Amino acid sequence: MTRKVLWGIIVVLFVTNVTTLFLVLNSEKQVSPSQEKQAQPVAEEDEREPVAKVGETEITQQAWLTSMKEQHGEAVLEEQINKEIVFQLAEQNDIQIEGKLIERELALMETMLTVTKDQLIQTKREQWEDQITYNYYLDELITRDIKINEGAIKDYYDSYKEQFDFIETFQLSHIVVSSEAEANKITKELQEGASFNVLAREYSSDESSSEKGGYLGYFSKESAYFPSEYYEHAQKLSSDAYSKPFKTNQGYTIIKLHRTLPGISFTYDELKNQIKRQLALDYVGDSYSAKVLWEELNVNWMYGD
């Protein structure tokens, strides 16, 4: 994943949180005229209510909101304008991004998560996809007028095409014990409904993971620090299933598969536009932003030019 994409994700999460706070607080004030007349004294009283107290000094809701607006208001609004401009121009210019590129970025982001519920993963993926798509659209808009020789694109593909691939990746936990008899005992407890996490903390001899319930993280067949047997057994498992005990140089091991992220590979045609964007960005540098596109649409905002 590029550093720009990663920082883009961090920025959008910050902006989303701050914007949501503004919207929630403002929505509480959006009532009908009759309701507003009745609710006004309460609203004013609420704004005077403290959100914090330091010793005998109170910090009111109004003071807090004013400070937040002054410190973050311009940045939040600029980011919202940038996104609106980029998505509008992408639609006007009929910009299409290869879906597998977006899925690859989503898979890379997901490998940063620990064991997470499916619903939360889906929520995060939606947030990430919005920002990833924005970044790709912005790159395309910034570089659309830069000409790149197709021979250079083909040479780049031939040299670096494997770097775009995402290797099938497994999210695993394990329990390691010294004897087959102990491994079979643990398997019996698992079959009777015992928690893998609890058993790993109780029995596993791998100190680096046992205190985390045996959690290892994500790994693929190219991962250097795992026995090849892990990959072979993980391939045979479904999500939330555990293996039969098998022998490694550590002892007898039981692995649990949490999630599988499928491999993604690309043809030349699927990568051609992305490589063109990457090569064109070498002429632009890293300091560009969506603000250079503001002149293409009629933008008026409270902070002026």
Coordinates of C-alpha atoms in Angstrom, one line a residue:
M1 CA 0.0 0.0 0.0
T2 CA 1.3 3.5 -0.8
R3 CA 2.0 5.9 2.0
K4 CA -0.4 8.4 0.4
V5 CA -3.3 5.9 0.5
L6 CA -2.6 5.0 4.1
W7 CA -2.5 8.7 5.2
G8 CA -5.6 9.2 3.1
I9 CA -7.4 6.6 5.2
I10 CA -6.3 8.2 8.4
V11 CA -7.4 11.7 7.3
V12 CA -10.9 10.5 6.2
L13 CA -11.5 8.7 9.5
F14 CA -10.5 11.8 11.4
V15 CA -12.7 14.0 9.2
T16 CA -15.6 11.6 9.3
N17 CA -15.5 11.6 13.1
V18 CA -15.4 15.3 13.4
T19 CA -18.0 15.9 10.7
T20 CA -20.4 13.3 12.3
L21 CA -20.1 15.1 15.6
F22 CA -21.1 18.5 14.0
L23 CA -24.0 16.9 12.2
V24 CA -25.3 15.1 15.2
L25 CA -25.1 18.2 17.4
N26 CA -26.6 20.4 14.7
S27 CA -29.4 17.9 13.9
E28 CA -30.7 18.3 17.4
K29 CA -31.5 21.9 16.7
Q30 CA -33.3 21.3 13.3
V31 CA -37.0 21.4 14.5
S32 CA -40.2 22.9 13.2
P33 CA -40.9 26.6 14.0
S34 CA -43.5 25.7 16.6
Q35 CA -41.1 23.1 18.2
E36 CA -38.3 25.6 18.0
K37 CA -40.3 28.2 19.9
Q38 CA -41.1 25.7 22.6
A39 CA -37.6 24.2 22.7
Q40 CA -35.5 27.4 22.6
P41 CA -35.2 27.9 26.4
V42 CA -34.1 24.3 26.8
A43 CA -31.6 24.5 23.9
E44 CA -30.0 27.6 25.3
E45 CA -29.8 25.9 28.7
D46 CA -28.2 22.9 27.1
E47 CA -25.5 25.1 25.5
R48 CA -24.7 26.4 28.9
E49 CA -24.5 22.9 30.4
P50 CA -20.9 21.9 31.1
V51 CA -19.3 19.2 29.1
A52 CA -16.3 19.1 31.6
K53 CA -15.4 20.5 34.9
V54 CA -11.9 21.3 36.1
G55 CA -11.8 22.1 39.8
E56 CA -14.5 24.8 40.1
T57 CA -14.2 25.9 36.4
E58 CA -16.8 24.6 34.0
I59 CA -16.3 24.2 30.2
T60 CA -19.7 24.7 28.5
Q61 CA -21.0 22.9 25.4
Q62 CA -21.0 26.2 23.5
A63 CA -17.4 27.0 24.4
W64 CA -16.4 23.5 23.3
L65 CA -18.2 23.7 20.0
T66 CA -16.8 27.2 19.2
S67 CA -13.3 26.0 19.9
M68 CA -13.8 22.9 17.7
K69 CA -15.1 25.0 14.9
E70 CA -12.2 27.4 15.1
Q71 CA -9.6 24.7 15.2
H72 CA -11.0 22.1 12.8
G73 CA -13.9 23.8 10.9
E74 CA -11.9 25.0 7.9
A75 CA -10.1 21.7 7.5
V76 CA -13.3 19.7 7.7
L77 CA -15.1 21.9 5.2
E78 CA -12.2 21.9 2.8
E79 CA -12.0 18.1 2.9
Q80 CA -15.8 17.9 2.2
I81 CA -15.4 20.3 -0.8
N82 CA -12.5 18.4 -2.1
K83 CA -14.4 15.1 -2.1
E84 CA -17.4 16.7 -3.7
I85 CA -15.3 18.2 -6.5
V86 CA -13.4 15.0 -7.2
F87 CA -16.5 12.8 -7.3
Q88 CA -18.4 15.3 -9.5
L89 CA -15.5 15.6 -11.9
A90 CA -15.0 11.9 -12.0
E91 CA -18.6 11.4 -13.0
Q92 CA -18.4 14.2 -15.6
N93 CA -15.2 12.7 -17.1
D94 CA -16.6 9.1 -16.9
I95 CA -13.6 7.9 -14.9
Q96 CA -13.6 4.2 -14.3
I97 CA -11.3 2.5 -11.8
E98 CA -10.5 -1.2 -12.0
G99 CA -12.5 -2.9 -9.3
K100 CA -9.8 -5.4 -8.4
L101 CA -7.4 -2.5 -7.6
I102 CA -9.9 -1.2 -5.0
E103 CA -10.4 -4.7 -3.6
R104 CA -6.6 -5.2 -3.3
E105 CA -6.3 -2.0 -1.3
L106 CA -9.2 -3.1 0.9
A107 CA -7.5 -6.5 1.5
L108 CA -4.3 -4.7 2.5
M109 CA -6.2 -2.5 4.9
E110 CA -8.0 -5.5 6.4
T111 CA -4.7 -7.2 7.3
M112 CA -4.1 -4.4 9.8
L113 CA -7.2 -5.5 11.9
T114 CA -7.1 -8.0 14.7
V115 CA -10.0 -10.5 15.1
T116 CA -13.0 -8.4 14.3
K117 CA -16.7 -9.0 13.9
D118 CA -18.0 -9.2 10.3
Q119 CA -20.4 -6.3 10.7
L120 CA -17.6 -4.0 11.9
I121 CA -15.3 -5.1 9.1
Q122 CA -18.0 -4.3 6.6
T123 CA -18.4 -0.8 8.1
K124 CA -14.7 -0.2 8.0
R125 CA -14.4 -1.5 4.4
E126 CA -17.1 1.0 3.3
Q127 CA -15.2 3.9 4.9
W128 CA -12.0 2.7 3.3
E129 CA -13.5 2.1 -0.1
D130 CA -14.8 5.7 -0.2
Q131 CA -11.4 7.1 0.5
I132 CA -9.5 4.7 -1.8
T133 CA -11.9 5.5 -4.7
Y134 CA -11.4 9.2 -3.9
N135 CA -7.6 8.8 -4.1
Y136 CA -7.7 6.9 -7.4
Y137 CA -10.1 9.5 -8.9
L138 CA -7.9 12.4 -7.7
D139 CA -4.8 10.7 -9.3
E140 CA -6.6 10.3 -12.6
L141 CA -7.8 13.9 -12.6
I142 CA -4.4 15.3 -11.8
T143 CA -2.6 13.2 -14.4
R144 CA -5.3 13.1 -17.2
D145 CA -3.4 15.5 -19.5
I146 CA 0.0 13.9 -19.0
K147 CA 1.0 11.6 -21.9
I148 CA 2.9 8.4 -21.2
N149 CA 4.3 6.2 -24.0
E150 CA 2.6 2.8 -24.0
G151 CA 6.0 1.2 -24.4
A152 CA 7.0 2.6 -21.0
I153 CA 3.8 1.3 -19.5
K154 CA 4.5 -2.2 -20.9
D155 CA 8.1 -2.2 -19.7
Y156 CA 6.9 -1.2 -16.2
Y157 CA 4.4 -4.0 -16.2
D158 CA 6.9 -6.6 -17.3
S159 CA 9.3 -5.6 -14.6
Y160 CA 7.0 -5.0 -11.6
K161 CA 3.7 -6.8 -12.3
E162 CA 4.1 -9.2 -9.3
Q163 CA 4.2 -6.2 -7.0
F164 CA 0.5 -5.6 -7.7
D165 CA -0.6 -9.1 -6.8
F166 CA -2.2 -9.8 -3.4
I167 CA -1.3 -13.3 -2.2
E168 CA -4.0 -15.4 -0.6
T169 CA -3.7 -14.6 3.1
F170 CA -5.0 -16.3 6.3
Q171 CA -5.8 -14.8 9.7
L172 CA -4.7 -17.4 12.3
S173 CA -4.4 -18.2 15.9
H174 CA -2.5 -21.3 17.3
I175 CA -1.9 -23.5 20.3
V176 CA 1.5 -25.2 20.6
V177 CA 2.2 -28.0 23.1
S178 CA 5.0 -30.4 23.6
S179 CA 3.1 -33.8 23.3
E180 CA 0.6 -35.4 21.0
A181 CA -1.4 -36.5 24.0
E182 CA -1.8 -33.0 25.3
A183 CA -2.8 -31.8 21.8
N184 CA -5.5 -34.5 21.7
K185 CA -6.7 -33.4 25.1
I186 CA -7.1 -29.8 23.9
T187 CA -8.8 -31.0 20.7
K188 CA -11.4 -32.9 22.9
E189 CA -12.0 -29.7 24.9
L190 CA -12.5 -27.7 21.8
Q191 CA -15.0 -30.3 20.5
E192 CA -16.9 -30.0 23.8
G193 CA -17.2 -26.2 23.2
A194 CA -14.3 -24.8 25.0
S195 CA -12.9 -21.4 23.9
F196 CA -9.8 -21.5 21.6
N197 CA -8.7 -18.2 23.1
V198 CA -9.0 -19.5 26.7
L199 CA -7.2 -22.8 25.9
A200 CA -4.4 -21.0 24.2
R201 CA -3.8 -18.8 27.3
E202 CA -3.9 -21.9 29.5
Y203 CA -1.9 -24.4 27.5
S204 CA 0.1 -22.9 24.7
S205 CA 3.9 -22.9 25.1
D206 CA 4.3 -20.0 22.6
E207 CA 4.7 -17.2 25.0
S208 CA 4.6 -14.5 22.3
S209 CA 1.1 -15.4 21.4
S210 CA -0.5 -17.2 24.3
E211 CA -1.2 -14.1 26.2
K212 CA -3.2 -12.9 23.1
G213 CA -5.2 -16.1 23.0
G214 CA -2.9 -17.6 20.5
Y215 CA -3.4 -14.8 18.0
L216 CA -0.8 -14.7 15.2
G217 CA -2.2 -12.2 12.7
Y218 CA -2.3 -12.6 8.9
F219 CA 0.1 -14.7 6.9
S220 CA 0.5 -16.1 3.4
K221 CA 2.7 -18.8 1.8
E222 CA 5.4 -16.1 1.4
S223 CA 5.5 -15.3 5.1
A224 CA 9.0 -16.1 6.4
Y225 CA 8.3 -16.8 10.1
F226 CA 5.7 -19.6 9.8
P227 CA 6.2 -23.3 9.1
S228 CA 4.9 -24.4 5.7
E229 CA 2.6 -26.8 7.4
Y230 CA 0.5 -23.8 8.7
Y231 CA -0.3 -22.8 5.1
E232 CA -1.1 -26.3 4.1
H233 CA -3.6 -26.8 6.9
A234 CA -5.1 -23.3 6.7
Q235 CA -6.0 -24.0 3.1
K236 CA -8.2 -26.9 4.2
L237 CA -10.1 -24.9 6.8
S238 CA -13.3 -22.8 6.7
S239 CA -13.7 -19.6 8.7
D240 CA -13.7 -20.1 12.5
A241 CA -12.7 -23.7 12.2
Y242 CA -9.6 -25.3 13.8
S243 CA -7.3 -28.0 12.5
K244 CA -6.4 -31.4 13.9
P245 CA -3.1 -31.5 15.8
F246 CA 0.0 -31.6 13.5
K247 CA 3.7 -31.8 14.2
T248 CA 6.1 -28.9 13.6
N249 CA 9.6 -28.1 14.8
Q250 CA 7.9 -26.3 17.8
G251 CA 5.9 -29.3 18.9
Y252 CA 2.3 -30.3 18.3
T253 CA 0.2 -27.5 16.9
I254 CA -3.5 -26.7 16.5
I255 CA -4.4 -23.7 14.3
K256 CA -7.6 -21.8 14.1
L257 CA -8.6 -19.9 10.9
H258 CA -10.5 -16.7 11.5
R259 CA -10.6 -15.3 8.0
T260 CA -9.3 -15.9 4.5
L261 CA -8.5 -13.1 2.1
P262 CA -8.5 -14.4 -1.5
G263 CA -5.6 -13.8 -3.8
I264 CA -5.8 -11.1 -6.5
S265 CA -3.8 -11.0 -9.7
F266 CA -4.0 -8.7 -12.7
T267 CA -3.6 -8.8 -16.5
Y268 CA -1.8 -6.1 -18.4
D269 CA -5.1 -4.5 -19.5
E270 CA -6.4 -4.4 -15.9
L271 CA -3.2 -2.6 -14.8
K272 CA -2.5 -0.4 -17.8
N273 CA -4.3 2.7 -16.6
Q274 CA -3.0 2.4 -13.0
I275 CA 0.6 2.1 -14.3
K276 CA 0.0 5.2 -16.5
R277 CA -1.2 7.1 -13.4
Q278 CA 1.8 6.0 -11.4
L279 CA 4.3 7.0 -14.1
A280 CA 2.5 10.3 -14.7
L281 CA 2.6 11.2 -11.0
D282 CA 6.4 11.2 -11.2
Y283 CA 6.0 14.4 -13.1
V284 CA 3.6 15.9 -10.6
G285 CA 5.3 15.1 -7.3
D286 CA 3.8 14.3 -4.0
S287 CA 2.6 17.7 -2.9
Y288 CA -0.6 18.1 -5.1
S289 CA -4.1 18.3 -3.6
A290 CA -7.7 18.4 -4.9
K291 CA -7.7 22.2 -4.4
V292 CA -6.0 22.7 -7.8
L293 CA -9.3 21.4 -9.2
W294 CA -11.5 24.0 -7.6
E295 CA -11.4 26.3 -10.6
E296 CA -13.2 23.7 -12.7
L297 CA -16.4 24.0 -10.6
N298 CA -18.1 27.0 -9.0
V299 CA -16.9 26.8 -5.4
N300 CA -17.9 29.4 -2.9
W301 CA -17.2 28.9 0.8
M302 CA -17.2 30.9 4.0
Y303 CA -13.4 31.2 4.2
G304 CA -13.1 33.1 0.9
D305 CA -10.4 32.5 -1.7

